[in-house]
Coordinates of C-alpha atoms and ligand atoms in Angstrom, one line a residue:
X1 CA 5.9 3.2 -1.6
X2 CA 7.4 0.7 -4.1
X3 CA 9.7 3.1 -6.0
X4 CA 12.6 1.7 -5.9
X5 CA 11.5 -2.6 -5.9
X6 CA 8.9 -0.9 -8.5
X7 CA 12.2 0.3 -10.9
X8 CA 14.4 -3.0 -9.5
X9 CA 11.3 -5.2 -10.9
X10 CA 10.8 -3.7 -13.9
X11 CA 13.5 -5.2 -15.8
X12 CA 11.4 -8.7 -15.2
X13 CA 8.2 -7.5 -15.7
X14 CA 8.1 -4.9 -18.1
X15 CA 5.8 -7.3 -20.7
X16 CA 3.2 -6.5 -18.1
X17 CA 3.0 -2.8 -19.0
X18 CA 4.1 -3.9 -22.8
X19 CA 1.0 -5.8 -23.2
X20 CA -1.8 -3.9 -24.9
X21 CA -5.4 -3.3 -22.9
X22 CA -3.4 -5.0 -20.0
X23 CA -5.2 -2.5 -17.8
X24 CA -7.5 -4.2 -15.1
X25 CA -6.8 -7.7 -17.3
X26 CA -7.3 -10.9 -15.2
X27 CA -3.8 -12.5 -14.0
X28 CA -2.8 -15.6 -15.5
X29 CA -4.1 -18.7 -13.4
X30 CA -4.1 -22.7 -13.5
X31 CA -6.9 -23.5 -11.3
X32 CA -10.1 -21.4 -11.7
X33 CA -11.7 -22.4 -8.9
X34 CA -9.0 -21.3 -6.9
X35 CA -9.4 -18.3 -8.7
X36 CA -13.1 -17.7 -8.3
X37 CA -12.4 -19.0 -4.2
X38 CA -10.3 -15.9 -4.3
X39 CA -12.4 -13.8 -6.1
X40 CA -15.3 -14.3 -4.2
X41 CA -13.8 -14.3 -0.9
X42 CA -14.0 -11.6 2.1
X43 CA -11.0 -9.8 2.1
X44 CA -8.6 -6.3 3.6
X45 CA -6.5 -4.5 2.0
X46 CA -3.5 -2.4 4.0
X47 CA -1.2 -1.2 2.1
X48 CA -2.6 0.8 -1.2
X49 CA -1.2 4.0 -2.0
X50 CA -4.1 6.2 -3.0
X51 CA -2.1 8.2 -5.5
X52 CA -0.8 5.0 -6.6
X53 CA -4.8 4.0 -7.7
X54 CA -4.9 7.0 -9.7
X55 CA -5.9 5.4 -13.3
X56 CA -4.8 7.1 -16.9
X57 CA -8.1 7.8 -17.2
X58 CA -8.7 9.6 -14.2
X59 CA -6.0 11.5 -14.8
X60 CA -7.8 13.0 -18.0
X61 CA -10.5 13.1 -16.3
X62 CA -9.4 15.2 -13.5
X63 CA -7.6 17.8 -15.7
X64 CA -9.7 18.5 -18.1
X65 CA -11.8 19.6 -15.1
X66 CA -9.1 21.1 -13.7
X67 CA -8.0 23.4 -16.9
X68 CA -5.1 21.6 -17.1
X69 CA -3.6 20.0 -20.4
X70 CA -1.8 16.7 -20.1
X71 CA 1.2 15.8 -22.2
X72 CA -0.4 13.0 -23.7
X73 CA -2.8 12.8 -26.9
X74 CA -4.9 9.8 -24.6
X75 CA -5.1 7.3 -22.2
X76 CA -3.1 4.3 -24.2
X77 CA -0.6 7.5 -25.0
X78 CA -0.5 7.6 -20.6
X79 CA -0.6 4.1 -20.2
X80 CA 2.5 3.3 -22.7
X81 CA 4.5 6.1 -20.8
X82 CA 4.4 3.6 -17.6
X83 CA 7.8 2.8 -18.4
X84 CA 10.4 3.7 -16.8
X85 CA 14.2 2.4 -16.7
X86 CA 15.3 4.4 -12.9
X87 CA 14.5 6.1 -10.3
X88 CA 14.1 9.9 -11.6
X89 CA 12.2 8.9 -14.9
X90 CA 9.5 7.3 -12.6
X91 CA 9.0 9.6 -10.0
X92 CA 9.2 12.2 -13.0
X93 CA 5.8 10.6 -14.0
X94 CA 4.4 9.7 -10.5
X95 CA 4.2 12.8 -9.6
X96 CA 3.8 14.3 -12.4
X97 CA -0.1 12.8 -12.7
X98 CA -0.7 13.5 -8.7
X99 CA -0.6 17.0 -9.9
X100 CA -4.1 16.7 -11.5
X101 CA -5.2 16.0 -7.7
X102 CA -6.1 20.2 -6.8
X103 CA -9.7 20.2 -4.8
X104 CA -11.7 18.3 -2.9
X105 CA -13.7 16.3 -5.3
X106 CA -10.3 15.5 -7.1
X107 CA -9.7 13.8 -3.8
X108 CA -13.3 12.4 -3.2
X109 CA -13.1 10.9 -6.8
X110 CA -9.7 9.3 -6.4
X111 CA -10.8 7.3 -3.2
X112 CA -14.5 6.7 -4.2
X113 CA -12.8 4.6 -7.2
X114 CA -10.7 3.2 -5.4
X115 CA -13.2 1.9 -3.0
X116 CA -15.3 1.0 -5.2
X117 CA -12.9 -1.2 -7.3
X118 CA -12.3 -2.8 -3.9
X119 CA -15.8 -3.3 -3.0
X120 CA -16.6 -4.9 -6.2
X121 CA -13.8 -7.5 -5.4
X122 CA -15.2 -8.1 -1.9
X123 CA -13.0 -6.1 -0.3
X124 CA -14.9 -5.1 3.4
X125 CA -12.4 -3.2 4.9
X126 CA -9.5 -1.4 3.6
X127 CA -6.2 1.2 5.0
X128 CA -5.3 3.5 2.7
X129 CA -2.3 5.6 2.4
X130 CA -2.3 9.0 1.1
X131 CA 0.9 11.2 1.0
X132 CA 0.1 14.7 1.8
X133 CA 3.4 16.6 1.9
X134 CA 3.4 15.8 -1.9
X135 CA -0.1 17.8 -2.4
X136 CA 0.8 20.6 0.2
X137 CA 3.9 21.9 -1.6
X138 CA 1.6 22.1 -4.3
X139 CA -0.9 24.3 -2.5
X140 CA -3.4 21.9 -1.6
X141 CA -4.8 22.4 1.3
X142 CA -5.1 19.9 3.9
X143 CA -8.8 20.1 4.8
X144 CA -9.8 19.6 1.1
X145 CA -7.5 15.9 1.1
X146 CA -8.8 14.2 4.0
X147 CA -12.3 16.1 3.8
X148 CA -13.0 14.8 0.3
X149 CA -11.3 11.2 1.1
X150 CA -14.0 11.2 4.3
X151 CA -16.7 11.6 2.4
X152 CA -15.5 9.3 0.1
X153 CA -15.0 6.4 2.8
X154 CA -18.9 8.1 4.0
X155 CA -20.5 7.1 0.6
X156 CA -18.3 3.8 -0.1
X157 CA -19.8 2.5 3.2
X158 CA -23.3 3.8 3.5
X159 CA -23.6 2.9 -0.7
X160 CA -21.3 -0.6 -1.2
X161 CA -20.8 -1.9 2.4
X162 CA -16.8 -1.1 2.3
X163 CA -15.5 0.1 5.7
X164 CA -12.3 2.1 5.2
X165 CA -9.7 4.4 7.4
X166 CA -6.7 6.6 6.1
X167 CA -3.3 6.9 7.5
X168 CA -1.3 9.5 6.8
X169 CA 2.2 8.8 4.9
X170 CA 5.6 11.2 6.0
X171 CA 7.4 10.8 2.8
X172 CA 10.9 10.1 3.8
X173 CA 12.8 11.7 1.1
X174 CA 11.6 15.5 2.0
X175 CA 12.6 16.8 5.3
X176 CA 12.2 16.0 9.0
X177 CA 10.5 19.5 9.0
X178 CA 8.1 19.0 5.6
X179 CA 6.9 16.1 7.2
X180 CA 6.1 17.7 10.4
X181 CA 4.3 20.3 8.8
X182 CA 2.2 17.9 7.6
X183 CA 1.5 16.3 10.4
X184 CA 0.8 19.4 12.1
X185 CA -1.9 20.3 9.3
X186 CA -3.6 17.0 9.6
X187 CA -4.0 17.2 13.3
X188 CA -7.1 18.9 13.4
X189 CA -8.8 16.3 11.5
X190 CA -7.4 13.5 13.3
X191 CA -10.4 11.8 13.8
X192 CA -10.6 11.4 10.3
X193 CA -7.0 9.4 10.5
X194 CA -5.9 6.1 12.3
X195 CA -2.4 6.5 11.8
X196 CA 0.5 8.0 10.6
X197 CA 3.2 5.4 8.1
X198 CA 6.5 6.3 6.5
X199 CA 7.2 5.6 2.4
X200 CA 9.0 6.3 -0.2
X201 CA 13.0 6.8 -0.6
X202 CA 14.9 4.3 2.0
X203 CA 18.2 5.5 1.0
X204 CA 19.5 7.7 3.6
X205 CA 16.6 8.1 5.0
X206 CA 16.2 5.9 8.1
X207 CA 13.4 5.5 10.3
X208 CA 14.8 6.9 13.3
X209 CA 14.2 10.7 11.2
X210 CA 10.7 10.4 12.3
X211 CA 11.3 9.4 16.4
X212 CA 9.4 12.6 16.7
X213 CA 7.1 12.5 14.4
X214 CA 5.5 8.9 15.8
X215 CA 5.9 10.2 19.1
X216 CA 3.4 12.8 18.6
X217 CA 1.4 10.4 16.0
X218 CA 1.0 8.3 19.4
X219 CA 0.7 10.9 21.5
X220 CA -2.5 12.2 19.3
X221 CA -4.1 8.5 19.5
X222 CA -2.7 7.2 16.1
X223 CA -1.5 3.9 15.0
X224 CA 1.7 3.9 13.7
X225 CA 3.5 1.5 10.9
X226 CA 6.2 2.2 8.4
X227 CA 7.9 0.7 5.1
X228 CA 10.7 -1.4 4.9
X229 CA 11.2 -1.5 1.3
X230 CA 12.7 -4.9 0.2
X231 CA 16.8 -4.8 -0.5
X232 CA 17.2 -1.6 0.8
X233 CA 20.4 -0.4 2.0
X234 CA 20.3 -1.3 5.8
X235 CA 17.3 -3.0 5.7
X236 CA 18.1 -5.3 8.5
X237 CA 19.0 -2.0 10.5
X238 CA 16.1 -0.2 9.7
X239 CA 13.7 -3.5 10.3
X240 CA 15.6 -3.8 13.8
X241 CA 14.9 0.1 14.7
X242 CA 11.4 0.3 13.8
X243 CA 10.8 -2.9 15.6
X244 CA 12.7 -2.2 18.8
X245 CA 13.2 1.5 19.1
X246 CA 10.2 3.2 17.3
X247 CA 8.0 -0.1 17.8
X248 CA 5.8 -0.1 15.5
X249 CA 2.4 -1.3 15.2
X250 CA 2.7 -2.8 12.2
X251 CA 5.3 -3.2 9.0
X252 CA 4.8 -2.6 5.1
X253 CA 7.2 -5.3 3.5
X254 CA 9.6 -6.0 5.8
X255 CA 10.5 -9.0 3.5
X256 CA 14.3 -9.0 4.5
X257 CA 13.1 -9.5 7.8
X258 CA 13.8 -14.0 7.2
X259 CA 17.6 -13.4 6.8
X260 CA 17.2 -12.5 10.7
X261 CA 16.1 -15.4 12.9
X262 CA 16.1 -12.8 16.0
X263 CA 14.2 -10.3 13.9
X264 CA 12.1 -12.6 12.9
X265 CA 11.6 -13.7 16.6
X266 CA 11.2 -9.8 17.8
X267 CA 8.5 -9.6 15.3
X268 CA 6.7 -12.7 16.4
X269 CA 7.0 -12.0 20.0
X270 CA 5.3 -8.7 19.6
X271 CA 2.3 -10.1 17.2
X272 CA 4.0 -7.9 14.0
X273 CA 1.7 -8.1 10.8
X274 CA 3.4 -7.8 7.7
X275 CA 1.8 -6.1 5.1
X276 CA 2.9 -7.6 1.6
X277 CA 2.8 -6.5 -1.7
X278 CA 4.1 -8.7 -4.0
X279 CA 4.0 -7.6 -7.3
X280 CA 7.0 -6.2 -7.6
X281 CA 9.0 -6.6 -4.7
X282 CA 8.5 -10.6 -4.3
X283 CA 12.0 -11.9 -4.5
X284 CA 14.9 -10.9 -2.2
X285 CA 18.2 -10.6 -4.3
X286 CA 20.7 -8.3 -2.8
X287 CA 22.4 -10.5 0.3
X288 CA 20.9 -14.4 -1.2
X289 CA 22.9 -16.2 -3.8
X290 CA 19.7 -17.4 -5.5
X291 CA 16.3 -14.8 -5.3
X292 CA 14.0 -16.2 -2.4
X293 CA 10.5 -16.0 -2.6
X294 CA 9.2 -13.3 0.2
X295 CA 5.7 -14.2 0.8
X296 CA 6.8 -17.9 0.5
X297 CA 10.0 -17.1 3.4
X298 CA 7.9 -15.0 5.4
X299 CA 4.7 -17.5 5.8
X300 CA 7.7 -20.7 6.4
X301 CA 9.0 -18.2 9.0
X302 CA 5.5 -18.1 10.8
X303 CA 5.7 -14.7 10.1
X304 CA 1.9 -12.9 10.3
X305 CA 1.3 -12.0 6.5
X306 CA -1.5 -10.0 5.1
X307 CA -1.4 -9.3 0.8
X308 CA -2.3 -6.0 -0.8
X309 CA -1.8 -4.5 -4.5
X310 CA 0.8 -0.9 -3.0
X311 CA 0.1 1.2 -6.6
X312 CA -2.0 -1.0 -8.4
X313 CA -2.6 2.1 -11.3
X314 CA 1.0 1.7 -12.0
X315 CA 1.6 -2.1 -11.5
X316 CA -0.6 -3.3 -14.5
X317 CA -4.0 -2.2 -13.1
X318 CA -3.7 -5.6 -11.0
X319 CA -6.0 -5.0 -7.4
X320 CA -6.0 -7.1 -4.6
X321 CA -7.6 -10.2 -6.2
X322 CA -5.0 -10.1 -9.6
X323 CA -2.3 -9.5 -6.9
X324 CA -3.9 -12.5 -3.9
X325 CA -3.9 -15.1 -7.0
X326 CA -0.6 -14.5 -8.6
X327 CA 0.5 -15.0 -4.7
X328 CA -0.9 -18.1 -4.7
X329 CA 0.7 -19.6 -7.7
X330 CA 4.2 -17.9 -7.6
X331 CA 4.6 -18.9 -3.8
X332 CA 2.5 -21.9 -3.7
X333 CA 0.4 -21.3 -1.0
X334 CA -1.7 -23.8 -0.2
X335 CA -5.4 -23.5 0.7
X336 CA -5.2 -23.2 4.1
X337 CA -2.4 -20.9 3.4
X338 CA -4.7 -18.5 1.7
X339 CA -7.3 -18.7 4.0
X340 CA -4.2 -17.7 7.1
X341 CA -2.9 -14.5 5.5
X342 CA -7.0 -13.7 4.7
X343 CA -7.8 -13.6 8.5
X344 CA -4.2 -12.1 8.8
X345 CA -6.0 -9.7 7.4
X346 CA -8.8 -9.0 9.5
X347 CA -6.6 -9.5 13.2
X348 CA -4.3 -6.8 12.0
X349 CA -7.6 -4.4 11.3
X350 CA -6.8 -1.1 13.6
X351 CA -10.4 -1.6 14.7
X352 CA -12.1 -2.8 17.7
X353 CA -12.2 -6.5 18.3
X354 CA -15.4 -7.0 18.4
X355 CA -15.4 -5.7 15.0
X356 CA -12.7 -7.8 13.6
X357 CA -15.0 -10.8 15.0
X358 CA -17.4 -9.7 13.1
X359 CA -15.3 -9.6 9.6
X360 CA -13.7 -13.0 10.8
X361 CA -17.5 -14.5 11.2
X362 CA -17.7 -13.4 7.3
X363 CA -14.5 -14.8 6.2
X364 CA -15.5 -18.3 8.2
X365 CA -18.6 -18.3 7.2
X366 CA -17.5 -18.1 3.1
X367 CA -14.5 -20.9 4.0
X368 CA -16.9 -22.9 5.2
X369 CA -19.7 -22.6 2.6
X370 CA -17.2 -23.1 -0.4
Ligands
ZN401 ZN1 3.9 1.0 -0.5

C-alpha cells in the first residue's frame, strides 16, 4: 500500500481531495481522443487494494447494516476527512472505515463494486489485493473474506465479463507471526488465491521477514510479488533482495529500481513486470537532485511497466482509466507507449498463456480498429 508516498504526495495534491464532488470526476486531459482511446480500450489492473476501493458511501452503507454509527453526519462529512498531514492521522482513518467490513456480504459488496467499476471501464481482468491480518484481529473470519470476494469475482464474470483473482497481502508492519497466521487461515481456500504480496509500512520492515512466508506461498502453488514503496529507506536493498534472494514473480512500484543500472538489468533478465501506480508515488525525490518522473524512467529503462489506480477510494475516486490518462500526459507516453504497458498488462496476467493470447487478440484487435 501507498501509505507513506500516499502522505509524502499529499502536500502536492491535496486540491484533489479539496475540490468539491471530485469523487469519480474525470481527470483533466488535452486530447480527447486520446482520452476516449483510453477509455475505451481493453485493459488489467494489478495492483488495487480492495480496502483501498472502499467508497464513503459504502462505508455508510455497510454500517448502517452493520449497527454501527459512523463519526460522520454524511458522505461529503467522510470525503472532507480524506485529509491527512502524516502517517498516524491516515492510517487512523484507513482503518478506521475497513472496520465496517464484518460478514460476508460486507466483503461480497466491496469487491462486486469494485469489479464492476472496472468492468464498466473495460477492465477484463483484474489482481486484487486484500489484507486479511487487518480483518482477522478484528474477528473476521477468514472463510467469510475470501468466500464472499469469490462469489463476488463468480457474479462479476458470469454477469459483466470481468475475470478476476485475489492475492493475499502480509502486512509488513504486524508481526512475522500475525502474518503467518494469516496465511495459515487462508490455506484452505487456496484455490480461491493466486498469490500471496507484501504492503504497507517499509520502514524496518524488510522483505527478507517474509523468507518463510513465500516459501510456503510457493510451496502451496501461489504466485508471489511484493511492494517496493517509492523512496523508502533502503529501497535499493530491498529491490535487490526481493529480486535476487526471495525472487519474486513480480514487483508493486519498484520505481527506485532506475537509479540501479544492475537492478535494472536483474529485473530485465528475469522478465520482471512492474506494477505502477502513479498517482501518488510518480516522482522519485529522496537520492535525485531534481524529482524524476517514474513511469517516464522506468519505460526509458525498458523496464516492463503495467499502470493501476493502488486505493483509488482514497486517491480522488480516480480508477484505472483517470489514473492510465493522467499517465499519459504527466509522462508523455506516446501512443505506442500506451499501447506497450496495456499488453504489459496482459503478459504479466498469472494465467495460462493461452489465455493471455486470448486478452492480447482483444487488445490487438481494439489498436487496430481505432
Ligand atoms: Zn499498493
Amino acid at each position: 500500500m501507498d501509505r507513506r508516498d500516499f502522505i509524502r504526495g499529499l502536500a502536492a495534491t491535496t486540491a484533489i481531495f479539496a475540490l468539491p464532488g471530485r469523487g469519480g470526476a474525470v481527470a483533466p486531459v488535452s486530447d480527447p481522443a486520446l482520452a476516449a482511446f483510453i477509455r475505451g480500450m481493453p485493459k488489467s489492473e494489478y495492483h488495487v487494494h480492495l480496502e483501498g476501493t472502499l467508497e464513503a458511501e459504502m462505508k455508510f452503507a455497510l454500517a448502517k447494516r452493520n449497527g454501527m454509527n459512523l463519526p460522520f453526519a454524511d458522505v461529503a462529512a467522510m470525503k472532507a476527512s480524506y485529509i491527512y498531514h502524516d502517517l498516524p492521522s491516515f492510517l487512523a482513518i484507513y482503518y478506521d472505515g475497513m472496520k465496517v467490513l464484518q460478514k460476508e456480504p460486507d466483503f461480497y459488496d466491496l469487491a462486486y463494486a469494485y469489479l464492476a467499476k472496472a468492468a464498466s471501464q473495460n477492465v477484463i481482468y483484474a489482481e486484487m489485493f486484500f489484507d486479511p491480518q487487518e480483518h482477522l484481529k478484528r474477528g473476521v473470519a477468514m472463510a467469510d473474506m475470501i468466500g464472499g470476494i469469490t462469489r463476488a469475482r463468480g457474479d462479476a464474470e458470469a454477469k459483466l465479463g470481468i475475470r478476476s483473482q485475489l492475492i493475499l497481502c502480509f502486512v509488513r508492519d504486524h508481526s512475522a507471526q500475525s502474518a503467518m497466521a494469516a496465511l495459515d487461515a487462508a490455506l484452505p481456500f487456496k484455490a480461491d488465491l493466486v498469490g500471496v504480496g507484501l504492503d504497507s509500512d517499509e520502514a524496518g520492515n524488510p522483505p527478507e521477514k517474509f523468507r518463510e512466508h513465500f516459501a510456503k506461498a510457493r510451496a502451496n502453488g501461489l504466485k508471489v510479488t511484493a511492494h517496493c514503496d517509492v523512496d523508502q529507506t533502503d529501497t535499493l536493498r530491498n529491490i535487490r533482495t526481493v529480486l535476487t534472494d526471495l525472487k519474486v514473480d513480480r514487483i508493486d512500484h519498484g520505481g527506485n529500481i532506475v537509479q540501479s543500472p544492475e537492478l535494472v538489468a536483474i529485473a530485465k533478465a528475469r522478465g520482471i513486470y512492474f506494477t505502477v501506480c502513479p498517482t501518488f508515488s510518480g516522482t522519485l525525490r529522496r537520492t535525485e537532485k531534481v524529482p524524476v518522473d517514474v513511469v517516464r524512467a522506468m519505460m526509458d529503462a525498458g523496464l516492463k511497466v503495467t499502470i493501476s489506480s493502488d486505493d483509488p477510494a482514497y486517491m480522488g475516486s480516480e480508477y484505472v482509466d483517470d489514473v492510465l490518462i493522467r499517465a499519459v500526459e504527466r509522462s508523455q507516453l506516446t501512443r505506442a507507449e500506451l499501447i506497450a504497458i496495456a499488453r504489459n498488462g496482459f503478459e504479466a496476467a498469472w494465467l495460462p498463456e493461452t489465455d493471455q493470447s486470448a486478452m492480447l487478440a482483444r487488445l490487438d484487435a481494439y489498436v487496430k480498429a481505432a
